[in-house]
CSV table of C-alpha atoms in Angstrom, one decimal:
chain,number,residue,atom,x,y,z
A,1,UNK,CA,-11.0,-21.9,7.3
A,2,UNK,CA,-13.7,-21.4,9.9
A,3,UNK,CA,-15.1,-17.9,9.9
A,4,UNK,CA,-11.9,-15.7,9.8
A,5,UNK,CA,-9.9,-18.1,12.0
A,6,UNK,CA,-7.7,-20.5,10.1
A,7,UNK,CA,-7.8,-24.2,10.9
A,8,UNK,CA,-4.7,-26.2,10.3
A,9,UNK,CA,-5.3,-29.8,9.3
A,10,UNK,CA,-2.0,-31.3,10.4
A,11,UNK,CA,-0.4,-34.6,9.5
A,12,UNK,CA,2.1,-34.2,12.3
A,13,UNK,CA,1.9,-34.0,16.1
A,14,UNK,CA,1.1,-30.7,17.7
A,15,UNK,CA,0.2,-29.5,21.1
A,16,UNK,CA,-2.8,-27.7,19.6
A,17,UNK,CA,-6.0,-29.7,19.0
A,18,UNK,CA,-7.5,-29.8,15.6
A,19,UNK,CA,-10.3,-31.5,13.8
A,20,UNK,CA,-9.7,-35.1,12.9
A,21,UNK,CA,-10.6,-35.5,9.2
A,22,UNK,CA,-9.9,-37.6,6.2
A,23,UNK,CA,-7.4,-36.4,3.5
A,24,UNK,CA,-10.2,-35.9,1.0
A,25,UNK,CA,-12.1,-33.7,3.5
A,26,UNK,CA,-9.1,-31.5,4.1
A,27,UNK,CA,-8.6,-31.1,0.4
A,28,UNK,CA,-12.3,-30.2,0.0
A,29,UNK,CA,-12.1,-27.7,2.8
A,30,UNK,CA,-9.0,-25.9,1.4
A,31,UNK,CA,-10.5,-25.7,-2.1
A,32,UNK,CA,-14.0,-24.5,-1.1
A,33,UNK,CA,-13.7,-21.1,-2.8
A,34,UNK,CA,-17.2,-19.5,-2.9
A,35,UNK,CA,-18.9,-19.5,-6.3
A,36,UNK,CA,-16.6,-22.4,-7.4
A,37,UNK,CA,-17.0,-25.2,-4.8
A,38,UNK,CA,-19.4,-25.7,-1.9
A,39,UNK,CA,-18.3,-25.3,1.7
A,40,UNK,CA,-17.9,-28.5,3.7
A,41,UNK,CA,-18.8,-29.5,7.2
A,42,UNK,CA,-16.3,-31.8,8.9
A,43,UNK,CA,-17.6,-33.6,12.0
A,44,UNK,CA,-19.6,-31.3,14.2
A,45,UNK,CA,-17.6,-28.2,13.2
A,46,UNK,CA,-19.0,-25.2,11.4
A,47,UNK,CA,-18.7,-25.1,7.6
A,48,UNK,CA,-15.2,-24.7,6.2
A,49,UNK,CA,-14.2,-22.5,3.3
A,50,UNK,CA,-11.0,-21.9,1.4
A,51,UNK,CA,-8.4,-20.1,3.5
A,52,UNK,CA,-7.7,-17.7,0.7
A,53,UNK,CA,-10.8,-15.8,1.7
A,54,UNK,CA,-9.2,-14.3,4.8
A,55,UNK,CA,-5.6,-15.8,4.7
A,56,UNK,CA,-4.6,-15.5,1.1
A,57,UNK,CA,-1.1,-14.9,2.3
A,58,UNK,CA,-0.5,-17.4,5.1
A,59,UNK,CA,3.0,-16.1,6.1
A,60,UNK,CA,2.0,-15.0,9.6
A,61,UNK,CA,0.1,-18.3,10.2
A,62,UNK,CA,3.2,-20.2,9.1
A,63,UNK,CA,5.5,-18.2,11.4
A,64,UNK,CA,3.1,-18.8,14.3
A,65,UNK,CA,3.0,-22.5,13.6
A,66,UNK,CA,6.8,-22.8,13.3
A,67,UNK,CA,7.2,-20.9,16.5
A,68,UNK,CA,4.9,-23.3,18.4
A,69,UNK,CA,6.8,-26.3,17.0
A,70,UNK,CA,10.4,-25.1,16.7
A,71,UNK,CA,10.6,-21.9,18.7
A,72,UNK,CA,14.2,-22.4,19.8
A,73,UNK,CA,15.5,-23.1,16.3
A,74,UNK,CA,17.0,-20.5,14.1
A,75,UNK,CA,15.0,-19.3,11.1
A,76,UNK,CA,16.8,-19.6,7.8
A,77,UNK,CA,14.4,-17.8,5.4
A,78,UNK,CA,10.8,-17.4,4.6
A,79,UNK,CA,9.7,-17.4,1.0
A,80,UNK,CA,6.3,-16.1,0.1
A,81,UNK,CA,5.0,-16.8,-3.4
A,82,UNK,CA,2.0,-14.8,-4.6
A,83,UNK,CA,-0.4,-15.4,-7.4
A,84,UNK,CA,-0.2,-11.8,-8.7
A,85,UNK,CA,-1.2,-8.5,-7.2
A,86,UNK,CA,-4.9,-7.6,-7.4
A,87,UNK,CA,-6.5,-4.2,-7.7
A,88,UNK,CA,-9.5,-4.8,-5.5
A,89,UNK,CA,-10.4,-7.9,-3.5
A,90,UNK,CA,-14.0,-8.8,-4.4
A,91,UNK,CA,-16.2,-11.8,-4.0
A,92,UNK,CA,-19.0,-12.1,-6.5
A,93,UNK,CA,-22.5,-12.9,-5.3
A,94,UNK,CA,-23.5,-16.4,-6.6
A,95,UNK,CA,-25.9,-16.3,-9.5
A,96,UNK,CA,-29.0,-18.5,-9.9
A,97,UNK,CA,-26.9,-21.4,-11.0
A,98,UNK,CA,-24.2,-20.8,-8.3
A,99,UNK,CA,-26.2,-20.8,-5.1
A,100,UNK,CA,-23.3,-22.0,-3.1
A,101,UNK,CA,-23.3,-19.7,-0.1
A,102,UNK,CA,-26.1,-17.5,1.3
A,103,UNK,CA,-26.0,-13.8,0.7
A,104,UNK,CA,-25.2,-12.9,4.3
A,105,UNK,CA,-22.1,-15.2,4.2
A,106,UNK,CA,-21.0,-13.6,0.9
A,107,UNK,CA,-21.4,-10.2,2.5
A,108,UNK,CA,-19.4,-11.3,5.5
A,109,UNK,CA,-16.6,-12.7,3.3
A,110,UNK,CA,-16.5,-9.4,1.4
A,111,UNK,CA,-16.0,-7.6,4.8
A,112,UNK,CA,-13.1,-9.9,5.9
A,113,UNK,CA,-11.3,-10.4,2.6
A,114,UNK,CA,-8.2,-8.2,2.4
A,115,UNK,CA,-5.4,-7.9,-0.1
A,116,UNK,CA,-2.6,-10.3,0.7
A,117,UNK,CA,-0.2,-7.5,0.2
A,118,UNK,CA,-1.2,-6.2,3.7
A,119,UNK,CA,0.4,-9.3,5.2
A,120,UNK,CA,3.4,-8.8,3.0
A,121,UNK,CA,3.8,-5.3,4.4
A,122,UNK,CA,3.6,-6.7,7.9
A,123,UNK,CA,6.3,-9.2,7.1
A,124,UNK,CA,8.5,-6.5,5.7
A,125,UNK,CA,8.3,-4.7,9.0
A,126,UNK,CA,8.8,-7.8,11.0
A,127,UNK,CA,12.0,-8.7,9.0
A,128,UNK,CA,13.2,-5.1,8.6
A,129,UNK,CA,16.5,-5.9,10.4
A,130,UNK,CA,16.9,-9.2,8.6
A,131,UNK,CA,16.9,-8.2,4.9
A,132,UNK,CA,18.1,-11.6,3.6
A,133,UNK,CA,15.6,-13.7,5.6
A,134,UNK,CA,12.2,-12.8,4.1
A,135,UNK,CA,11.5,-13.0,0.3
A,136,UNK,CA,8.3,-12.2,-1.5
A,137,UNK,CA,7.8,-13.2,-5.2
A,138,UNK,CA,4.7,-11.9,-6.8
A,139,UNK,CA,3.8,-10.7,-10.3
A,140,UNK,CA,2.9,-7.1,-10.1
A,141,UNK,CA,1.2,-6.4,-13.4
A,142,UNK,CA,-1.0,-8.3,-15.8
A,143,UNK,CA,-2.8,-10.8,-13.5
A,144,UNK,CA,-5.5,-8.4,-12.4
A,145,UNK,CA,-7.9,-9.3,-15.3
A,146,UNK,CA,-7.4,-13.0,-15.1
A,147,UNK,CA,-10.1,-14.6,-13.0
A,148,UNK,CA,-9.6,-18.0,-11.3
A,149,UNK,CA,-12.2,-19.5,-13.6
A,150,UNK,CA,-10.3,-18.5,-16.7
A,151,UNK,CA,-8.1,-21.6,-16.9
A,152,UNK,CA,-7.9,-21.3,-20.6
A,153,UNK,CA,-5.7,-18.2,-20.0
A,154,UNK,CA,-2.9,-20.1,-18.4
A,155,UNK,CA,-0.6,-19.1,-21.2
A,156,UNK,CA,-1.2,-15.4,-20.2
A,157,UNK,CA,-0.2,-16.3,-16.6
A,158,UNK,CA,2.9,-17.9,-17.9
A,159,UNK,CA,3.8,-14.9,-20.0
A,160,UNK,CA,3.4,-12.4,-17.2
A,161,UNK,CA,5.3,-14.6,-14.8
A,162,UNK,CA,8.2,-15.0,-17.3
A,163,UNK,CA,8.3,-11.3,-17.8
A,164,UNK,CA,8.4,-10.7,-14.0
A,165,UNK,CA,11.2,-13.2,-13.5
A,166,UNK,CA,13.3,-11.5,-16.2
A,167,UNK,CA,13.3,-8.1,-14.3
A,168,UNK,CA,16.8,-7.2,-13.0
A,169,UNK,CA,15.7,-6.7,-9.4
A,170,UNK,CA,13.8,-10.0,-9.4
A,171,UNK,CA,16.8,-11.9,-10.9
A,172,UNK,CA,19.1,-10.3,-8.2
A,173,UNK,CA,16.6,-11.3,-5.5
A,174,UNK,CA,16.5,-14.9,-6.8
A,175,UNK,CA,20.3,-15.1,-6.7
A,176,UNK,CA,20.4,-13.9,-3.1
A,177,UNK,CA,17.6,-16.3,-2.2
A,178,UNK,CA,19.5,-19.2,-3.8
A,179,UNK,CA,22.6,-18.4,-1.8
A,180,UNK,CA,20.6,-18.1,1.5
A,181,UNK,CA,19.1,-21.6,0.9
A,182,UNK,CA,22.4,-23.1,0.0
A,183,UNK,CA,24.4,-21.6,2.8
A,184,UNK,CA,21.9,-20.6,5.6
A,185,UNK,CA,23.2,-18.3,8.3
A,186,UNK,CA,21.7,-18.4,11.8
A,187,UNK,CA,20.5,-15.0,12.9
A,188,UNK,CA,17.4,-15.2,15.2
A,189,UNK,CA,15.4,-18.0,16.6
A,190,UNK,CA,11.8,-18.1,15.5
A,191,UNK,CA,10.9,-17.4,19.2
A,192,UNK,CA,13.0,-14.3,19.2
A,193,UNK,CA,11.6,-13.1,16.0
A,194,UNK,CA,8.1,-13.3,17.5
A,195,UNK,CA,9.2,-11.1,20.4
A,196,UNK,CA,10.1,-8.2,18.2
A,197,UNK,CA,7.7,-5.3,18.3
A,198,UNK,CA,6.9,-4.6,14.7
A,199,UNK,CA,3.2,-5.1,14.7
């Protein structure tokens, strides 16, 4: 991600231009989360950071990309998988041993970072008339206190996820999703979906 504008490093042909880069550079760019990994410069472009900073939920980006590639095709379903709801989106300032990004960059990232549930709400409005087309799976409770650096707490993540999947409404949603994937029904083209005024 460059500033707050996502960059797609494609392995397929597209009418949009994008930076030519090696696979390892794309992997570095998409994992360059501040305070964990340094940002990376590819070619003569500005530094890239992890897209999760401003596009933690890339549903809208995916729809736009699908529309540019397959606008006339019908949409089957869109499945959005979250990493757990958060209480507050915050980016910690690097300490003395974590001087990865300058203070002004960190402050800018704090300003542009938003809860990915905002995108989810937008998707709900967009798909309001197509209730079996958009699905969001996201653990609602228990993940707030687990920071990305706490890898040793993966068993907690597993426990919270298992509990979430056992909820009756989530089980019902998964059954509907499974049926939609097995027997897709054409409703709207991706292009028509983009023309709807829900935003």
